[in-house]
Tab-separated table of C-alpha atoms in Angstrom:
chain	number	residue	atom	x	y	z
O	160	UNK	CA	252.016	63.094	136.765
O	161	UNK	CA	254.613	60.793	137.602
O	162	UNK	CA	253.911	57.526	139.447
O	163	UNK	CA	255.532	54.743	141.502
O	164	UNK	CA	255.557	51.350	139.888
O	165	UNK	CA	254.406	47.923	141.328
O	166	UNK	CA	257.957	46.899	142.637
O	167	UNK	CA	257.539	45.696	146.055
O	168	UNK	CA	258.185	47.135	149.146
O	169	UNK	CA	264.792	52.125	155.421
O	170	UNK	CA	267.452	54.159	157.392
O	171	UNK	CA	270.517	53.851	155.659
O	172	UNK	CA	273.569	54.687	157.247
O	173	UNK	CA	273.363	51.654	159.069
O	174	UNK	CA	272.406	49.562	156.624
O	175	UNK	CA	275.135	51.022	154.617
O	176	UNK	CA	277.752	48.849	156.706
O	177	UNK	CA	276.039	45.823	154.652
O	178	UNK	CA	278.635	43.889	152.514
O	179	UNK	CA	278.030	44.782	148.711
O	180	UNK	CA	276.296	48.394	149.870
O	181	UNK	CA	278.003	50.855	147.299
O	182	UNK	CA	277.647	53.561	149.718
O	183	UNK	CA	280.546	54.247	152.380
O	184	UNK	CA	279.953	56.869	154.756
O	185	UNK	CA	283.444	57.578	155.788
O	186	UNK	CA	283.712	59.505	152.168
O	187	UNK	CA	281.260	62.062	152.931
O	188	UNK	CA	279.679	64.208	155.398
O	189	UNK	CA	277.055	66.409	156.799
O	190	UNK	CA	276.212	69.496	154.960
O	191	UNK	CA	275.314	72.501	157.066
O	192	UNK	CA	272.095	73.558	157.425
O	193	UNK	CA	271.046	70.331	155.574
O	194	UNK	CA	271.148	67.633	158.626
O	195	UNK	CA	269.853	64.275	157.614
O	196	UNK	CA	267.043	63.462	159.502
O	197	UNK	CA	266.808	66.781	160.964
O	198	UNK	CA	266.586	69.242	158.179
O	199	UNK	CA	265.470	66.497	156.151
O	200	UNK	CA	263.282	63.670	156.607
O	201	UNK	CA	263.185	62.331	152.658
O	202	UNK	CA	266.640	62.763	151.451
O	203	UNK	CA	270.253	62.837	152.407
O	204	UNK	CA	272.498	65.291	151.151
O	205	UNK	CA	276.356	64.849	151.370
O	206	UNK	CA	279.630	66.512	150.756
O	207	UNK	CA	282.600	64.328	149.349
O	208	UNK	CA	285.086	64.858	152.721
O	209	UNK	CA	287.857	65.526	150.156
O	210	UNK	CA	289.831	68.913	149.619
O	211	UNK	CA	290.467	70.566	146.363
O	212	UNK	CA	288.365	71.408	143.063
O	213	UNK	CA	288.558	67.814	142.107
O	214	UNK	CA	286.535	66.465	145.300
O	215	UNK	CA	283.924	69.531	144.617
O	216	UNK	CA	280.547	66.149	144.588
O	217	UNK	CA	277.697	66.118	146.362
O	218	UNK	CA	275.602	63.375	146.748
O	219	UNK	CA	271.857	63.646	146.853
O	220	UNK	CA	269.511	60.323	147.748
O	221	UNK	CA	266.269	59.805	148.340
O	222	UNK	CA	265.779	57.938	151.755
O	223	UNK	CA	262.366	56.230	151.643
O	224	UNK	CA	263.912	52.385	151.274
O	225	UNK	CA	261.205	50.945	152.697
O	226	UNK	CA	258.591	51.548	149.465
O	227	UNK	CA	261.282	51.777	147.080
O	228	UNK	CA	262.219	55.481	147.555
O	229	UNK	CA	258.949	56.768	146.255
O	230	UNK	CA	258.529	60.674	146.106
O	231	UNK	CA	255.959	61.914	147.823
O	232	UNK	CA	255.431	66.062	147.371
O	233	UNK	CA	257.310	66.824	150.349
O	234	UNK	CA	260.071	64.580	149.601
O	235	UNK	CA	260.038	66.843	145.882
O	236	UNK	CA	260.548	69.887	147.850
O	237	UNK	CA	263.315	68.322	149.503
O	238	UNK	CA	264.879	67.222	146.772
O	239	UNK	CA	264.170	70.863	144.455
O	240	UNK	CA	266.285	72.448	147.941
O	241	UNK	CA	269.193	70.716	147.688
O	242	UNK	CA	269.488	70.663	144.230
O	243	UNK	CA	269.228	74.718	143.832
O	244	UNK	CA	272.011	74.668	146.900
O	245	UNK	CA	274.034	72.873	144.813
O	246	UNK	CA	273.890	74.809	141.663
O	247	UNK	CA	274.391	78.107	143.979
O	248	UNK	CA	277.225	76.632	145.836
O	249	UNK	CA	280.291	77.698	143.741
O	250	UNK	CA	283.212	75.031	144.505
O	251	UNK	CA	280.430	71.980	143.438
O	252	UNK	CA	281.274	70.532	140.333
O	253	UNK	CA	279.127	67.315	140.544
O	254	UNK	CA	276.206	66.138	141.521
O	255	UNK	CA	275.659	62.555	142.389
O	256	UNK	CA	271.632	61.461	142.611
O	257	UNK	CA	270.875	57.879	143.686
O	258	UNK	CA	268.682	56.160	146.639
O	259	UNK	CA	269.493	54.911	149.610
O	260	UNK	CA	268.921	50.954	150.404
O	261	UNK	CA	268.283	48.239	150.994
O	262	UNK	CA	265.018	48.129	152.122
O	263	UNK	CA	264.860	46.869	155.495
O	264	UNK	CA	261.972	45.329	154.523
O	265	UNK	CA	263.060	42.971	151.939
O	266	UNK	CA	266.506	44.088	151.245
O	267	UNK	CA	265.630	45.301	147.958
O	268	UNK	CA	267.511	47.760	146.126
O	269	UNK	CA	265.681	50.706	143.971
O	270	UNK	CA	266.855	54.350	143.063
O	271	UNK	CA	263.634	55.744	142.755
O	272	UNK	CA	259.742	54.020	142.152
O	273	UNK	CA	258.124	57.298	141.779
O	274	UNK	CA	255.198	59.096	142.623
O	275	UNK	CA	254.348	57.649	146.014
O	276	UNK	CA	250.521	55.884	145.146
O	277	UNK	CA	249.219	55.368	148.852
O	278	UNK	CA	248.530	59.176	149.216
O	279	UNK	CA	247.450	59.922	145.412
O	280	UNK	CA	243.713	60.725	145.305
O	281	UNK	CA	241.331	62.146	143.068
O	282	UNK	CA	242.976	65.190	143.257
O	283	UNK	CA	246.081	64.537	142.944
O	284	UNK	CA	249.377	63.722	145.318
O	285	UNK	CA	248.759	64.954	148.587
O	286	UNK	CA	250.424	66.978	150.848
O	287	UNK	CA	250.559	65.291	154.703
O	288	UNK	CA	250.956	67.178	158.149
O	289	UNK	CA	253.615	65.017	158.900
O	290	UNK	CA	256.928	63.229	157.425
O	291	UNK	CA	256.950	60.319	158.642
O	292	UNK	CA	258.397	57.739	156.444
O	293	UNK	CA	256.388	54.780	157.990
O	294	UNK	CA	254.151	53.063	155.489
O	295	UNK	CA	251.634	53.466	158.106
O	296	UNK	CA	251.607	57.432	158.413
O	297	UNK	CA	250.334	57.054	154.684
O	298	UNK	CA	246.359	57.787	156.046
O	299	UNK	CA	243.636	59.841	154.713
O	300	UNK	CA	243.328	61.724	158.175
O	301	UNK	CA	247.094	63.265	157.760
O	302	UNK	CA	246.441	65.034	154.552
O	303	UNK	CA	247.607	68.797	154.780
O	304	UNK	CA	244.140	70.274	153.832
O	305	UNK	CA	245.307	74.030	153.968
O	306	UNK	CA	248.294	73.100	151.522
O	307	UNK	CA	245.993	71.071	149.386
O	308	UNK	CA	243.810	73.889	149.271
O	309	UNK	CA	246.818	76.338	147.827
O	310	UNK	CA	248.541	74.163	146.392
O	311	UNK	CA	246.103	71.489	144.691
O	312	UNK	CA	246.941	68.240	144.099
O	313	UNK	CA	250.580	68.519	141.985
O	314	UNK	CA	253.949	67.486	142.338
O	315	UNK	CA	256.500	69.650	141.600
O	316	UNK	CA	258.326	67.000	139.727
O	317	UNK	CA	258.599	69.385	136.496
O	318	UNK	CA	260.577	72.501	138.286
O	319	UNK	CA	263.131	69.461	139.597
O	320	UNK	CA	263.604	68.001	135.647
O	321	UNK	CA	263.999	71.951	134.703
O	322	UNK	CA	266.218	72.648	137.122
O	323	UNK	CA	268.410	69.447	136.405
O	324	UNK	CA	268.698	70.333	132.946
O	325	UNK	CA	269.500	74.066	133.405
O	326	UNK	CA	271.892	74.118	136.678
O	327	UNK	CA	275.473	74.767	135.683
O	328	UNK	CA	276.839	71.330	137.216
O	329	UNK	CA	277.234	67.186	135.676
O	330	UNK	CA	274.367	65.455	137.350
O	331	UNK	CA	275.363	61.956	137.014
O	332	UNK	CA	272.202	59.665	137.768
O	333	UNK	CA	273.233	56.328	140.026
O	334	UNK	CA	271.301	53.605	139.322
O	335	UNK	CA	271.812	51.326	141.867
O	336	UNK	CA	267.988	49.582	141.738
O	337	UNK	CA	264.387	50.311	140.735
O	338	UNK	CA	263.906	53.024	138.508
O	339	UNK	CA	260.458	53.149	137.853
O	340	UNK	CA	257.953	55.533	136.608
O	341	UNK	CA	258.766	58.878	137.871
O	342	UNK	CA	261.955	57.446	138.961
O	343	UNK	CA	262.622	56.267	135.461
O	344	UNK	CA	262.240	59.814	134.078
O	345	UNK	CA	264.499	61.502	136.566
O	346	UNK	CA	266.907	58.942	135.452
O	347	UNK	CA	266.140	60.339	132.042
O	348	UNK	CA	267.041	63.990	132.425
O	349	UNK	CA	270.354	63.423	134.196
O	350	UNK	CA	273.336	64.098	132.261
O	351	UNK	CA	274.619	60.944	132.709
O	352	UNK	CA	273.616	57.222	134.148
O	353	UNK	CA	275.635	54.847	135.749
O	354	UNK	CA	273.650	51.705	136.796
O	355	UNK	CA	273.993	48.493	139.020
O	356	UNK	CA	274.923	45.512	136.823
O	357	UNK	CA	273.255	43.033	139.426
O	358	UNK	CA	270.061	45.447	141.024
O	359	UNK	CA	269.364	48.252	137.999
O	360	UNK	CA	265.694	47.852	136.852
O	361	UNK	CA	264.128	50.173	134.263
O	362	UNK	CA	260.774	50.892	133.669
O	363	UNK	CA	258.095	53.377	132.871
O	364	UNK	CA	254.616	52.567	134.663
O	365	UNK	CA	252.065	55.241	133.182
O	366	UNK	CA	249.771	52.694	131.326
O	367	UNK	CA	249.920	50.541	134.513
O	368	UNK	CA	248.721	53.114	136.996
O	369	UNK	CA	246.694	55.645	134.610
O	370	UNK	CA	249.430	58.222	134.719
O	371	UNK	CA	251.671	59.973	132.296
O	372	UNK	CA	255.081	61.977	132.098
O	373	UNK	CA	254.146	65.559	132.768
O	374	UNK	CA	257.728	66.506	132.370
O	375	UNK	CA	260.616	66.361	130.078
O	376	UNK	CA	261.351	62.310	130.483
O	377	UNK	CA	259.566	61.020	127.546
O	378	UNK	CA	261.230	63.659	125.219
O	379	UNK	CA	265.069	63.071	126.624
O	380	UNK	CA	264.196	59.116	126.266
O	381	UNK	CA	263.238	59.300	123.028
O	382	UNK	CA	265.829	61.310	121.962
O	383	UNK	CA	268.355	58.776	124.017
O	384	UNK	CA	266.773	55.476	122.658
O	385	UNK	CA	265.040	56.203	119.609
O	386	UNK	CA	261.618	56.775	118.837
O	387	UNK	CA	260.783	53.016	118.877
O	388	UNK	CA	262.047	51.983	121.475
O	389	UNK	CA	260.858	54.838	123.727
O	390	UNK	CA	257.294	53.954	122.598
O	391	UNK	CA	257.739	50.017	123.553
O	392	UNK	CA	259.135	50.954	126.966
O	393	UNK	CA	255.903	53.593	127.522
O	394	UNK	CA	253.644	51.138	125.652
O	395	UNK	CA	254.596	47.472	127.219
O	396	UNK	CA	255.681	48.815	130.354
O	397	UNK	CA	258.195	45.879	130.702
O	398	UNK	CA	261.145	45.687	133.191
O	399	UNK	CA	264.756	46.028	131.240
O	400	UNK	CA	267.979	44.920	132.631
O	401	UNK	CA	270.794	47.791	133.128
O	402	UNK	CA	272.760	45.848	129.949
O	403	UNK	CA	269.620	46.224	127.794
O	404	UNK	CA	269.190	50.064	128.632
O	405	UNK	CA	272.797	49.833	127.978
O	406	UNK	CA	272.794	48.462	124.492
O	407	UNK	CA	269.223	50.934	123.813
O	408	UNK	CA	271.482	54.081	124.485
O	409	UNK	CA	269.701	55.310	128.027
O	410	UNK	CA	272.817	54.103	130.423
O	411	UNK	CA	276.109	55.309	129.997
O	412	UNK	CA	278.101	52.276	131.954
O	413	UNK	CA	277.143	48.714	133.550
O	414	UNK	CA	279.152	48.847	137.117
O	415	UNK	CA	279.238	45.711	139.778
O	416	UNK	CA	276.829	47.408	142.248
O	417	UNK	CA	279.310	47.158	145.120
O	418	UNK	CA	281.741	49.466	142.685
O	419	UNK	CA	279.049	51.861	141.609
O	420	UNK	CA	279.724	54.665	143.659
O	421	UNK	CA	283.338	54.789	143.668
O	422	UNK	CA	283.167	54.817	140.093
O	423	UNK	CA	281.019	57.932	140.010
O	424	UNK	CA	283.624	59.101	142.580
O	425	UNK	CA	286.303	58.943	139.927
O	426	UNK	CA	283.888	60.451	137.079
O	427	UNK	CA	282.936	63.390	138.920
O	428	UNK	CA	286.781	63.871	139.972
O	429	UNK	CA	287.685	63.572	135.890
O	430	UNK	CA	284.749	65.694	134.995
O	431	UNK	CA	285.874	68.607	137.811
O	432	UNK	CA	289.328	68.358	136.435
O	433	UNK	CA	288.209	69.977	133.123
O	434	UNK	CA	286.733	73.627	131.971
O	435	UNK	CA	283.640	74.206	134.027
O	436	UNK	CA	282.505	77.119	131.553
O	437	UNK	CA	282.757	74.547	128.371
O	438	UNK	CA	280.713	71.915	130.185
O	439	UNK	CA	277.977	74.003	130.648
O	440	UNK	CA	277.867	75.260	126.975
């Protein structure tokens, strides 16, 4: 399964005010029926506030800061929701994935560190019977034994990489930090990655934690960076700079991280300005 790396240890709307913060709130808002912090407790989900076919982005974000926006399975089912409401939603063009950050502890920025270790057990990931993001609700005692018990032990990280790759929309990866591990192989099956020239981190922890890629990120690296390379990165498990996945073929662009999202703003405004129907051929 996929895995969070060793990268240290939010939520963000207020941090978001920070100097340098590439998100700015007053360019999105609220989607119905998808209230951050209400409807969600894992992810925010956002509409660009903008009229017209051109201003058709969403932007999706995990919203666990504070351990490095690790998925947990209920933050996967989360994030599987919003992504099939975007593909069903007709006037969405784009899709913007990222994290949210900094970490409040540390101020450290990541997109994604994975599959969230505290509650992985012999079994597998574990559900809890409640969504608390606190590092402390991370406890034996709240483990969802019923859903356990149906479900086993499994994140449904694989439907999430299918449904990337299938859905009908340009899911442009943001890479504004961490992207480790499981994070590292969403980052993979985007269409496209855009990634923080000061904070972008890339690397794939399987041999660290005793895990592997149970889903399509090893394949799309490989065919991205070459069949050597993808085997150092899996075998070495070494961090790599945004300019080095640059130069390897994995990231599209280097951006200053305080210009990162407003340049996937413009992408996704280029991208809905041209034939839907021969994009998704």
């Amino acid at each position: 399964m996929t895995e969070q790396s060793n990268t240290g240890q939010g939520t963000t709307e207020d941090a978001a005010q920070d100097a340098g913060n590439p998100f700015d709130p007053s360019q999105w808002r609220e989607i119905e029926g998808f209230r951050n912090g209400v409807d969600l407790t894992d992810l925010t989900y956002h509409r660009h506030v903008g009229d017209g076919r051109a201003n058709g982005i969403v932007r999706i974000a995990f919203d666990r800061p504070e351990v490095r926006n690790a998925f947990r399975p209920h933050t996967v089912d989360e994030l599987y929701r919003v992504l099939d409401h975007a593909r069903r939603t007709p006037d969405v063009g784009t899709v913007l994935f990222t994290g949210n950050g900094p970490s409040p502890r540390d101020g450290g920025w990541a997109f994604c560190s994975g599959g969230d270790q505290r509650i992985r057990g012999r079994s597998g990931y574990q559900y809890s019977t409640e969504h608390d993001s606190d590092v402390a609700a991370a406890t034996a005692d709240k483990v969802d034994e019923a859903r356990v018990k149906a479900e086993g032990g499994r994140l449904h990280i694989l439907e999430v990489q299918r449904l990337i790759r299938t859905m009908p929309k340009v899911v442009i990866c943001l890479v504004n930090g961490w992207a480790a591990g499981g994070g590292h192989s969403l980052h993979s099956v985007c269409d496209l990655t855009l990634a923080s020239r000061e904070h972008a981190r890339f690397k794939q922890t399987d041999a660290d934690v005793g895990s592997f890629d149970a889903g399509y990120g090893s394949a799309y690296l490989a065919k991205q960076v070459g069949q050597k390379f993808a085997r150092e990165i899996f075998f070495l498990g070494e961090a790599y700079t945004a300019e080095e996945m640059f130069h390897m073929g994995a990231v599209n662009r280097v951006i200053d991280h305080a210009e990162l999202e407003n340049t996937a703003i413009e992408w996704a405004r280029k991208i809905n300005g041209k034939s839907p129907t021969a994009q998704r051929m």
